[in-house]
Amino acid sequence: MPIAGLTDRGLAFPQIGVIRKGAPKGEKSPGRDLTYFRVEFDASRPDLKEKFESYYGPQPRRLNVVFPFNDFDRQVSIWYEAYNKGRMVARAGTVAGLDPARNYYLFKADPRNGEVLAKDGYWLSSGEPAEYDKSTPEYTMTYTGKDGKTRQLPVYCKPITRVKLVIRELREMAYVLLRSSSIYDAINISEQLLALWELTGHRWAGVPLIVSRKPVQIMCPDENGNRTYREKWLVQFQADPLWSEQKLLGMNAEALRLASGVVDASRAIAALPTGIQADEDDEDEDYIEAEEPDGWEVNAPEVEEADEVIEPQPVVVSGKTNGARPYPPEQLKSHLFEAAEKLPEASAKMISEVAATLEYIYMSKDKRQMFLNWLCGKESLRETDKQLTAALHRWLKPQYSNQATAYIPQDEHAAAEANAALEQYLAETGQEKLPI
Amino acid sequence: MVENRGQKYLDPGEASRVQNHYVCAVCWGHLMSFYRVEEGKPPYVEVVCARAVDGKCSGTTFVTKAYAERRRQESQAELWEARANLREILDLPQSGKTADELIDELFGG
Ligand SMILES: [Zn+2]
């Protein structure tokens, strides 16, 4: 659905659209998370949608983009934010001059009357630093459930990531805003962009980039300390392989390392935002934390938005998944061995394709060896049973990509499954977790 | 029959503060208030984007006037920077303007 009014702001460098990760919100429920980008353009420019879809189709997973600005803060923002009745009531992050390891309120208003309580890191009343504590709700909303009972719902800040992107094929001097409220995106994006920021010598504007959706297994330990996983389609930024072969090697390895690993939820919840300066109470899109006036009858709101997981409801890995992909590590292993029994031996070409694809997934010879060690106790494909290698080939579906100049798994779950398997191997052998 | 989709306030004072200090989060245009009475519910004031009233804007939330004004002021410099950074990769035609003209544009003539 197009957005009406976006280009009426009177901006010289206008925003012409929004890139979202979730389906449209229902009347009282959040939109479910999608595996592709949902791109909406301003209603007054139907040509943009037409042009965009002629390049990307209706459900793109990968976009060719470029950053318009070199200034980090102008380009990217990640803040904790809370809204009430369509207005921002809190924004928090790090503040220059205060403890860089803590977050402070850049803005905080009384949700009842809009009175500003804190600004730029300090309480207006006392002049003391206004430290932000993510475990303290910003306010409590009252709602009446379908059962007629009134309940109190604490409303907390959520990490909101915004990145301004110019879509290359549109050839427009205008940007679209990529927005995510996922804490995992906040962490991944900030790490990927910091790496990119360094790689480009702080001059990333104009560097061709690819932004894509990527399935990642989120590891969330449960109460008993069991490892549990849940799939999330995160946002991944990487430099376009065509940009520079020299840069490509460094960047792709880094981007892949950052984006394909398992995200440790406990770490995810602890950190954020990263030292990004903020200004005042600017909200730049229609993010709603609706509160109905007291006494109104509304349907119980969903506490958790589809694309944001503050406290994930984990999926137990050791339990049955009814055969649904991606397979947890043990299931992957047993499927591979079952398949191996029925397949002819892999050819030399297939063996090298499997090796190249695992190399692409892990970007590390050591990790490839660890994966094989986990699978069959061997460290190289030369030693690995050729029927098992044939099963690996069938699983990964290697295909050469001219654009990436590498063998890439065509199976959409293979990379996530391979990373989950490696994670398990590292855990079993008491080694460090994968860096995210 | 309630058609407009804005924010509802039971306190008319709060609604008027919002109308005075905020603009629509999508089009940054001014806001309007409607006094509403619906059966079985307390009366309330709905604040909506003035453009949304006739369907020209899909905004339902608000940003401060100060924010919108500051972003407008920044935007000319942003265009200047983006043009310089992206002309090559977007293969855009040269503007045909002289350096003086561009500087005038940047600083508002
Ligand atoms: Zn509007």
Coordinates of C-alpha atoms and ligand atoms in Angstrom, one line a residue:
Chain A
M1 CA 0.0 0.0 0.0
P2 CA 1.5 3.4 -0.9
I3 CA 2.0 6.1 1.7
A4 CA 0.1 9.3 1.0
G5 CA 1.7 12.5 1.9
L6 CA 5.4 11.5 2.4
T7 CA 6.7 13.8 -0.3
D8 CA 4.7 16.8 1.0
R9 CA 7.2 17.6 3.7
G10 CA 8.9 20.3 1.6
L11 CA 12.4 18.6 1.7
A12 CA 15.0 19.3 -0.9
F13 CA 16.4 15.8 -0.4
P14 CA 13.1 14.0 0.2
Q15 CA 12.2 10.7 1.6
I16 CA 10.2 8.8 -1.0
G17 CA 9.5 5.5 0.7
V18 CA 9.9 3.1 3.6
I19 CA 11.5 -0.3 3.6
R20 CA 9.8 -2.6 6.2
K21 CA 10.5 -6.1 7.4
G22 CA 7.0 -7.0 8.6
A23 CA 3.6 -7.3 7.0
P24 CA 1.1 -4.5 7.6
K25 CA -0.2 -4.2 11.1
G26 CA -3.7 -5.5 11.7
E27 CA -6.3 -3.4 13.4
K28 CA -5.0 -4.3 16.9
S29 CA -2.2 -6.8 16.1
P30 CA 1.3 -6.4 14.8
G31 CA 2.3 -7.5 11.3
R32 CA 4.1 -10.8 11.1
D33 CA 7.7 -10.9 10.2
L34 CA 8.5 -11.4 6.5
T35 CA 11.4 -13.0 4.7
Y36 CA 11.7 -10.2 2.2
F37 CA 11.6 -6.4 2.2
R38 CA 8.2 -4.7 2.0
V39 CA 8.9 -1.5 0.2
E40 CA 6.3 1.3 0.1
F41 CA 6.6 4.4 -1.9
D42 CA 4.8 7.7 -1.8
A43 CA 1.3 7.5 -3.3
S44 CA 2.0 10.5 -5.5
R45 CA 4.8 8.6 -7.3
P46 CA 3.2 5.4 -8.7
D47 CA 6.1 5.4 -11.2
L48 CA 8.5 4.6 -8.4
K49 CA 6.7 1.4 -7.4
E50 CA 6.5 0.4 -11.1
K51 CA 10.1 1.0 -11.7
F52 CA 11.2 -0.7 -8.5
E53 CA 9.1 -3.8 -9.1
S54 CA 10.4 -4.1 -12.7
Y55 CA 13.8 -4.6 -11.2
Y56 CA 13.1 -6.4 -8.0
G57 CA 9.6 -7.9 -8.3
P58 CA 7.1 -7.6 -5.4
Q59 CA 9.1 -9.5 -2.7
P60 CA 12.8 -8.6 -2.9
R61 CA 15.3 -10.2 -0.5
R62 CA 18.2 -8.2 -1.8
L63 CA 18.5 -4.5 -2.8
N64 CA 21.2 -2.6 -4.5
V65 CA 21.7 0.5 -2.5
V66 CA 24.0 3.3 -1.7
F67 CA 24.5 5.6 1.3
P68 CA 23.9 9.3 0.5
F69 CA 25.9 10.7 3.4
N70 CA 29.4 10.2 4.8
D71 CA 28.4 11.4 8.3
F72 CA 27.6 8.3 10.4
D73 CA 24.9 9.9 12.5
R74 CA 23.1 11.4 9.5
Q75 CA 23.1 8.1 7.8
V76 CA 22.2 5.7 10.6
S77 CA 20.4 5.9 13.9
I78 CA 19.8 3.3 16.6
W79 CA 17.9 4.4 19.7
Y80 CA 15.7 3.0 22.4
E81 CA 12.3 4.7 21.9
A82 CA 8.9 4.6 23.4
Y83 CA 5.7 6.1 22.0
N84 CA 2.3 7.0 23.4
K85 CA -0.7 8.2 21.5
G86 CA 1.4 8.7 18.4
R87 CA 4.0 10.8 20.1
M88 CA 7.5 9.9 21.3
V89 CA 7.7 9.9 25.0
A90 CA 11.2 8.5 25.4
R91 CA 14.4 8.2 23.5
A92 CA 17.6 6.9 25.0
G93 CA 21.2 6.2 24.0
T94 CA 24.7 7.2 24.8
V95 CA 25.5 10.8 25.5
A96 CA 28.7 12.6 24.8
G97 CA 30.4 13.7 28.1
L98 CA 28.6 11.0 30.1
D99 CA 29.6 7.4 30.8
P100 CA 29.9 5.8 27.3
A101 CA 29.0 2.4 28.8
R102 CA 25.6 3.6 29.9
N103 CA 22.5 4.9 28.2
Y104 CA 20.8 8.2 29.1
Y105 CA 17.5 9.8 28.2
L106 CA 18.0 12.1 25.2
F107 CA 14.4 12.9 25.6
K108 CA 11.8 11.9 28.1
A109 CA 8.3 13.3 28.5
D110 CA 5.5 12.7 30.9
P111 CA 3.1 10.5 28.8
R112 CA 0.1 12.0 30.5
N113 CA 0.6 15.6 29.5
G114 CA 3.7 15.8 27.2
E115 CA 5.8 17.8 29.8
V116 CA 9.4 17.4 29.0
L117 CA 11.3 15.7 31.9
A118 CA 14.7 15.1 30.5
K119 CA 16.7 16.3 27.6
D120 CA 20.2 15.5 26.1
G121 CA 21.0 13.2 29.0
Y122 CA 20.0 15.3 32.0
W123 CA 16.9 15.7 34.1
L124 CA 15.5 19.2 33.6
S125 CA 14.4 19.4 37.3
S126 CA 17.6 18.6 39.0
G127 CA 20.3 18.9 36.3
E128 CA 21.5 15.4 37.2
P129 CA 22.3 12.8 34.5
A130 CA 19.1 11.0 33.5
E131 CA 20.2 7.4 33.2
Y132 CA 18.0 5.0 31.2
D133 CA 17.2 1.7 32.7
K134 CA 15.7 -0.7 30.2
S135 CA 14.0 -2.7 32.9
T136 CA 11.9 0.2 34.0
P137 CA 8.7 0.7 32.0
E138 CA 8.2 4.2 30.5
Y139 CA 4.5 4.1 31.4
T140 CA 1.7 1.7 32.0
M141 CA -1.2 1.4 29.7
T142 CA -4.6 0.2 30.7
Y143 CA -6.7 -1.9 28.4
T144 CA -9.8 -4.0 28.6
G145 CA -9.4 -7.5 27.2
K146 CA -12.0 -9.5 25.2
D147 CA -13.0 -11.1 28.5
G148 CA -14.0 -7.6 29.8
K149 CA -11.2 -7.5 32.4
T150 CA -9.1 -4.5 32.7
R151 CA -5.3 -5.0 32.7
Q152 CA -2.2 -3.0 33.1
L153 CA 0.4 -3.3 30.4
P154 CA 3.9 -1.8 31.1
V155 CA 5.4 -0.2 28.0
Y156 CA 9.1 -0.3 27.5
C157 CA 11.4 1.4 25.0
K158 CA 12.3 -0.6 21.9
P159 CA 15.5 -0.4 19.9
I160 CA 14.7 1.3 16.6
T161 CA 17.2 1.2 13.8
R162 CA 16.9 3.6 10.9
V163 CA 19.1 3.7 7.8
K164 CA 18.7 6.1 4.9
L165 CA 19.2 4.4 1.6
V166 CA 19.2 5.4 -2.1
I167 CA 18.1 2.6 -4.3
R168 CA 20.4 2.5 -7.2
E169 CA 18.1 1.5 -10.0
L170 CA 15.6 4.2 -9.2
R171 CA 18.2 6.9 -10.1
E172 CA 16.4 9.4 -7.9
M173 CA 18.0 12.1 -5.7
A174 CA 15.8 10.9 -2.8
Y175 CA 16.0 8.3 -0.1
V176 CA 14.0 5.5 1.4
L177 CA 14.1 4.8 5.1
L178 CA 14.9 1.2 6.2
R179 CA 13.4 0.7 9.6
S180 CA 13.7 -2.2 12.0
S181 CA 12.6 -2.6 15.6
S182 CA 14.5 -5.9 16.1
I183 CA 17.2 -5.9 18.7
Y184 CA 19.1 -8.4 16.7
D185 CA 19.1 -6.2 13.7
A186 CA 20.2 -3.3 15.9
I187 CA 23.3 -5.3 17.0
N188 CA 24.0 -6.8 13.6
I189 CA 23.5 -3.6 11.6
S190 CA 25.6 -1.6 14.0
E191 CA 28.5 -4.1 13.9
Q192 CA 28.3 -4.4 10.1
L193 CA 28.1 -0.7 9.6
L194 CA 31.0 0.0 11.9
A195 CA 33.1 -2.5 10.0
L196 CA 32.0 -0.9 6.7
W197 CA 32.7 2.5 8.1
E198 CA 36.3 1.5 8.9
L199 CA 36.7 -0.4 5.6
T200 CA 35.7 2.7 3.6
G201 CA 38.0 5.0 5.6
H202 CA 34.9 6.8 6.9
R203 CA 33.8 7.7 3.3
W204 CA 31.1 5.3 2.5
A205 CA 28.7 7.5 0.6
G206 CA 28.6 6.4 -3.0
V207 CA 30.0 2.9 -2.3
P208 CA 27.7 0.3 -3.9
L209 CA 26.2 -1.8 -1.2
I210 CA 23.8 -4.7 -1.0
V211 CA 21.2 -5.0 1.7
S212 CA 19.5 -8.3 2.1
R213 CA 17.3 -10.4 4.4
K214 CA 19.2 -13.3 5.8
P215 CA 18.0 -16.2 8.0
V216 CA 19.9 -16.5 11.2
Q217 CA 19.4 -18.9 14.0
I218 CA 19.0 -16.9 17.2
M219 CA 20.4 -18.7 20.2
C220 CA 18.4 -18.1 23.4
P221 CA 19.3 -20.0 26.5
D222 CA 16.2 -21.1 28.4
E223 CA 15.7 -21.0 32.2
N224 CA 17.5 -24.3 32.5
G225 CA 20.5 -23.2 30.4
N226 CA 19.5 -25.3 27.4
R227 CA 20.5 -24.0 24.0
T228 CA 17.5 -23.1 22.0
Y229 CA 17.2 -21.6 18.6
R230 CA 14.8 -19.5 16.7
E231 CA 15.0 -18.3 13.1
K232 CA 15.0 -14.6 12.4
W233 CA 15.4 -13.0 9.0
L234 CA 17.8 -10.2 9.8
V235 CA 19.1 -7.4 7.7
Q236 CA 22.5 -7.8 6.3
F237 CA 24.7 -5.0 4.8
Q238 CA 27.6 -5.8 2.6
A239 CA 29.7 -4.0 0.0
D240 CA 28.8 -4.9 -3.5
P241 CA 31.3 -7.5 -4.7
L242 CA 31.7 -5.5 -7.9
W243 CA 32.9 -2.5 -5.9
S244 CA 36.5 -3.6 -5.6
E245 CA 38.0 -7.0 -5.6
Q246 CA 40.6 -6.0 -3.1
K247 CA 38.0 -4.5 -0.7
L248 CA 35.6 -7.4 -1.5
L249 CA 37.7 -10.0 0.1
G250 CA 38.0 -8.1 3.3
M251 CA 34.5 -6.9 3.4
N252 CA 32.6 -10.0 2.4
A253 CA 34.4 -12.1 4.9
E254 CA 33.7 -9.5 7.6
A255 CA 30.1 -9.0 6.6
L256 CA 29.5 -12.7 6.4
R257 CA 31.2 -13.3 9.7
L258 CA 29.1 -10.6 11.3
A259 CA 25.9 -11.7 9.8
S260 CA 25.9 -15.4 9.6
G261 CA 26.8 -16.3 13.1
V262 CA 24.5 -17.2 15.8
V263 CA 23.3 -14.3 17.8
D264 CA 23.6 -14.8 21.5
A265 CA 20.4 -13.4 23.0
S266 CA 21.8 -12.6 26.4
R267 CA 24.4 -10.4 24.8
A268 CA 21.8 -8.9 22.5
I269 CA 19.7 -7.8 25.4
A270 CA 22.6 -6.4 27.3
A271 CA 24.0 -4.0 24.8
L272 CA 22.7 -1.1 22.8
P273 CA 22.5 1.4 21.4
T274 CA 26.0 2.0 20.1
G275 CA 27.4 5.5 20.7
I276 CA 25.2 7.4 18.2
Q277 CA 24.5 11.0 19.0
A278 CA 20.9 12.0 19.2
D279 CA 19.1 15.2 18.8
E280 CA 15.7 16.0 20.4
D281 CA 12.3 14.5 20.2
D282 CA 12.3 13.7 16.5
E283 CA 10.3 10.8 15.4
D284 CA 10.3 10.4 11.7
E285 CA 7.6 7.9 10.9
D286 CA 4.4 6.5 12.0
Y287 CA 5.4 4.1 14.7
I288 CA 2.6 3.6 17.0
E289 CA 2.3 2.5 20.6
A290 CA -1.4 3.2 20.8
E291 CA -3.0 3.8 24.1
E292 CA -6.7 3.8 24.2
P293 CA -8.4 6.2 26.7
D294 CA -9.2 4.6 30.0
G295 CA -12.4 2.7 30.0
W296 CA -12.4 1.9 26.3
E297 CA -13.0 -1.5 25.2
V298 CA -10.2 -2.8 23.0
N299 CA -8.9 -6.1 22.0
A300 CA -5.9 -7.1 24.0
P301 CA -2.8 -5.8 22.2
E302 CA 0.0 -8.2 21.3
V303 CA 2.9 -7.6 23.7
E304 CA 5.5 -8.6 21.2
E305 CA 5.7 -7.3 17.7
A306 CA 6.5 -9.9 15.1
D307 CA 9.8 -8.3 14.2
E308 CA 11.1 -7.5 17.6
V309 CA 12.2 -10.0 20.2
I310 CA 13.1 -8.5 23.5
E311 CA 12.6 -11.7 25.4
P312 CA 12.4 -14.4 22.8
Q313 CA 10.1 -17.4 23.2
P314 CA 12.6 -20.0 22.3
V315 CA 12.1 -23.1 20.2
V316 CA 13.6 -26.1 21.9
V317 CA 16.3 -27.6 19.7
S318 CA 16.4 -31.0 21.2
G319 CA 12.6 -31.3 20.7
K320 CA 10.9 -32.4 17.5
T321 CA 10.5 -29.8 14.9
N322 CA 8.3 -32.0 12.7
G323 CA 10.8 -32.0 10.0
A324 CA 10.6 -28.2 9.4
R325 CA 13.6 -26.4 8.0
P326 CA 16.0 -25.2 9.1
Y327 CA 17.0 -28.4 10.8
P328 CA 18.5 -28.3 14.2
P329 CA 22.1 -29.7 14.1
E330 CA 21.3 -33.3 15.2
Q331 CA 18.5 -33.6 12.7
L332 CA 20.7 -32.2 10.0
K333 CA 23.3 -34.8 10.7
S334 CA 20.9 -37.7 10.7
H335 CA 19.3 -36.5 7.4
L336 CA 22.7 -36.2 5.8
F337 CA 23.7 -39.7 6.8
E338 CA 20.3 -41.1 5.7
A339 CA 20.7 -39.4 2.3
A340 CA 24.3 -40.6 2.0
E341 CA 23.2 -44.2 2.0
K342 CA 21.0 -43.7 -1.0
L343 CA 23.3 -41.6 -3.1
P344 CA 26.2 -42.5 -5.5
E345 CA 29.6 -41.3 -4.6
A346 CA 30.4 -37.6 -5.2
S347 CA 32.5 -36.7 -8.3
A348 CA 35.7 -34.7 -7.9
K349 CA 33.8 -31.7 -9.2
M350 CA 31.1 -32.1 -6.6
I351 CA 33.7 -32.4 -3.9
S352 CA 35.3 -29.2 -4.9
E353 CA 31.9 -27.5 -5.1
V354 CA 31.0 -28.6 -1.6
A355 CA 34.4 -27.3 -0.4
A356 CA 33.9 -24.0 -2.1
T357 CA 30.4 -23.6 -0.7
L358 CA 31.4 -24.4 2.8
E359 CA 34.2 -21.9 2.4
Y360 CA 31.7 -19.3 1.3
I361 CA 29.5 -20.0 4.3
Y362 CA 32.2 -20.0 6.9
M363 CA 34.8 -17.8 5.3
S364 CA 37.3 -19.8 7.3
K365 CA 39.2 -23.0 6.6
D366 CA 39.3 -23.7 10.4
K367 CA 35.5 -23.5 10.7
R368 CA 35.0 -25.7 7.6
Q369 CA 37.2 -28.3 9.2
M370 CA 35.3 -28.0 12.5
F371 CA 32.1 -28.5 10.6
L372 CA 33.4 -31.7 9.1
N373 CA 34.7 -32.8 12.4
W374 CA 31.3 -32.3 13.9
L375 CA 29.7 -34.2 11.1
C376 CA 31.9 -37.2 10.7
G377 CA 35.1 -36.8 12.7
K378 CA 37.2 -35.9 9.6
E379 CA 38.9 -32.6 8.9
S380 CA 38.9 -32.6 5.1
L381 CA 36.6 -33.6 2.3
R382 CA 39.3 -35.8 0.9
E383 CA 39.0 -38.0 3.9
T384 CA 35.2 -37.7 4.1
D385 CA 33.1 -40.6 2.8
K386 CA 32.2 -39.7 -0.8
Q387 CA 28.5 -40.7 -0.4
L388 CA 28.3 -38.4 2.6
T389 CA 29.9 -35.6 0.4
A390 CA 27.2 -36.3 -2.2
A391 CA 24.7 -35.7 0.5
L392 CA 26.4 -32.5 1.4
H393 CA 26.2 -31.5 -2.2
R394 CA 22.5 -32.3 -2.3
W395 CA 22.0 -30.3 0.9
L396 CA 24.0 -27.2 -0.1
K397 CA 23.0 -27.1 -3.8
P398 CA 26.2 -25.2 -4.8
Q399 CA 25.9 -22.8 -7.6
Y400 CA 28.5 -20.4 -9.0
S401 CA 27.6 -16.8 -8.8
N402 CA 29.3 -14.5 -11.2
Q403 CA 28.4 -11.5 -9.1
A404 CA 29.8 -12.9 -5.9
T405 CA 32.6 -14.7 -7.7
A406 CA 32.0 -17.6 -5.4
Y407 CA 30.0 -20.8 -5.0
I408 CA 26.9 -20.0 -3.0
P409 CA 24.4 -22.4 -1.4
Q410 CA 21.1 -22.3 -3.3
D411 CA 19.3 -24.0 -0.5
E412 CA 17.9 -21.1 1.5
H413 CA 18.3 -22.8 4.9
A414 CA 21.7 -24.4 4.4
A415 CA 23.8 -21.5 5.7
A416 CA 21.7 -21.1 8.8
E417 CA 21.9 -24.9 9.4
A418 CA 25.6 -25.0 8.8
N419 CA 26.1 -22.2 11.3
A420 CA 23.9 -23.8 13.9
A421 CA 25.9 -27.0 13.5
L422 CA 29.2 -25.2 14.0
E423 CA 27.8 -23.5 17.0
Q424 CA 26.9 -26.8 18.5
Y425 CA 30.4 -28.2 17.8
L426 CA 32.0 -25.3 19.5
A427 CA 29.7 -25.7 22.5
E428 CA 30.4 -29.4 22.7
T429 CA 34.1 -29.0 22.5
G430 CA 34.0 -26.2 25.1
Q431 CA 35.3 -23.6 22.7
E432 CA 34.4 -19.9 22.4
K433 CA 31.1 -19.0 20.8
L434 CA 31.1 -17.7 17.3
P435 CA 31.5 -14.0 17.2
I436 CA 28.3 -12.4 15.8
Chain B
M1 CA -19.6 7.4 11.9
V2 CA -15.9 8.1 12.6
E3 CA -13.8 8.2 9.5
N4 CA -10.6 10.0 10.4
R5 CA -7.8 8.1 11.8
G6 CA -5.8 10.1 14.3
Q7 CA -5.2 10.0 18.0
K8 CA -7.9 10.2 20.6
Y9 CA -7.7 12.3 23.8
L10 CA -10.1 12.4 26.6
D11 CA -8.6 15.6 27.9
P12 CA -9.4 18.5 25.5
G13 CA -6.4 20.4 27.0
E14 CA -4.0 17.7 26.0
A15 CA -5.5 17.6 22.5
S16 CA -5.0 21.3 22.1
R17 CA -1.4 21.1 23.2
V18 CA -0.8 18.4 20.7
Q19 CA -2.5 20.4 17.9
N20 CA -0.4 23.5 18.8
H21 CA 3.0 21.8 19.1
Y22 CA 3.0 18.9 16.8
V23 CA 2.6 18.3 13.0
C24 CA 1.7 15.1 11.1
A25 CA 4.6 12.5 11.2
V26 CA 4.2 11.7 7.5
C27 CA 3.6 15.0 5.7
W28 CA 4.6 17.4 8.5
G29 CA 1.4 19.4 7.8
H30 CA -0.7 20.9 10.5
L31 CA -3.3 19.1 12.6
M32 CA -7.0 19.5 13.2
S33 CA -9.2 18.5 16.1
F34 CA -12.6 16.9 16.1
Y35 CA -14.9 16.6 19.0
R36 CA -16.5 13.2 19.0
V37 CA -19.4 11.7 20.8
E38 CA -20.1 8.0 20.4
E39 CA -22.8 6.1 22.1
G40 CA -21.7 4.2 25.2
K41 CA -18.3 5.9 25.3
P42 CA -17.0 9.1 27.0
P43 CA -16.7 12.1 24.6
Y44 CA -13.2 12.7 23.3
V45 CA -11.2 14.8 20.9
E46 CA -9.6 13.3 17.9
V47 CA -6.5 15.0 16.5
V48 CA -5.8 14.2 12.9
C49 CA -3.6 15.4 10.0
A50 CA -5.5 18.1 8.1
R51 CA -4.5 16.4 4.8
A52 CA -5.7 13.0 6.1
V53 CA -9.2 14.5 6.4
D54 CA -9.6 14.4 2.7
G55 CA -7.4 11.3 2.1
K56 CA -4.3 13.1 0.9
C57 CA -2.1 11.8 3.8
S58 CA -1.9 8.5 5.6
G59 CA -0.3 9.9 8.7
T60 CA -1.8 9.1 12.1
T61 CA 1.1 10.0 14.4
F62 CA 2.9 13.2 15.2
V63 CA 6.3 14.9 15.4
T64 CA 7.1 18.2 17.0
K65 CA 7.0 21.3 14.8
A66 CA 10.5 22.1 15.9
Y67 CA 11.8 18.8 14.6
A68 CA 10.1 19.2 11.2
E69 CA 11.4 22.8 10.9
R70 CA 14.9 21.8 11.7
R71 CA 14.8 18.9 9.2
R72 CA 13.6 21.2 6.5
Q73 CA 16.5 23.5 7.2
E74 CA 19.0 20.7 7.0
S75 CA 17.6 19.3 3.8
Q76 CA 19.1 21.7 1.4
A77 CA 22.6 20.9 2.6
E78 CA 21.7 17.2 2.5
L79 CA 20.8 17.5 -1.2
W80 CA 24.0 19.3 -1.8
E81 CA 26.0 16.5 -0.2
A82 CA 24.0 13.6 -1.7
R83 CA 24.3 15.1 -5.2
A84 CA 28.1 15.3 -4.8
N85 CA 28.4 11.8 -3.4
L86 CA 26.0 10.0 -5.7
R87 CA 26.2 11.7 -9.1
E88 CA 28.7 9.1 -10.4
I89 CA 27.1 6.0 -9.2
L90 CA 23.6 7.0 -10.1
D91 CA 24.9 8.3 -13.4
L92 CA 23.0 11.6 -13.0
P93 CA 23.4 14.4 -15.4
Q94 CA 25.4 17.4 -14.3
S95 CA 23.2 20.1 -12.9
G96 CA 24.5 22.7 -15.4
K97 CA 24.7 25.1 -12.5
T98 CA 27.8 27.1 -11.7
A99 CA 29.6 26.8 -8.4
D100 CA 28.2 30.2 -7.4
E101 CA 24.7 29.1 -8.2
L102 CA 25.1 25.9 -6.2
I103 CA 26.5 27.9 -3.2
D104 CA 23.6 30.3 -3.5
E105 CA 21.2 27.3 -3.5
L106 CA 23.0 25.8 -0.4
F107 CA 22.8 29.0 1.6
G108 CA 19.3 29.9 0.4
G109 CA 20.4 32.4 -2.2
Ligands
ZN1 ZN -0.2 14.2 7.1

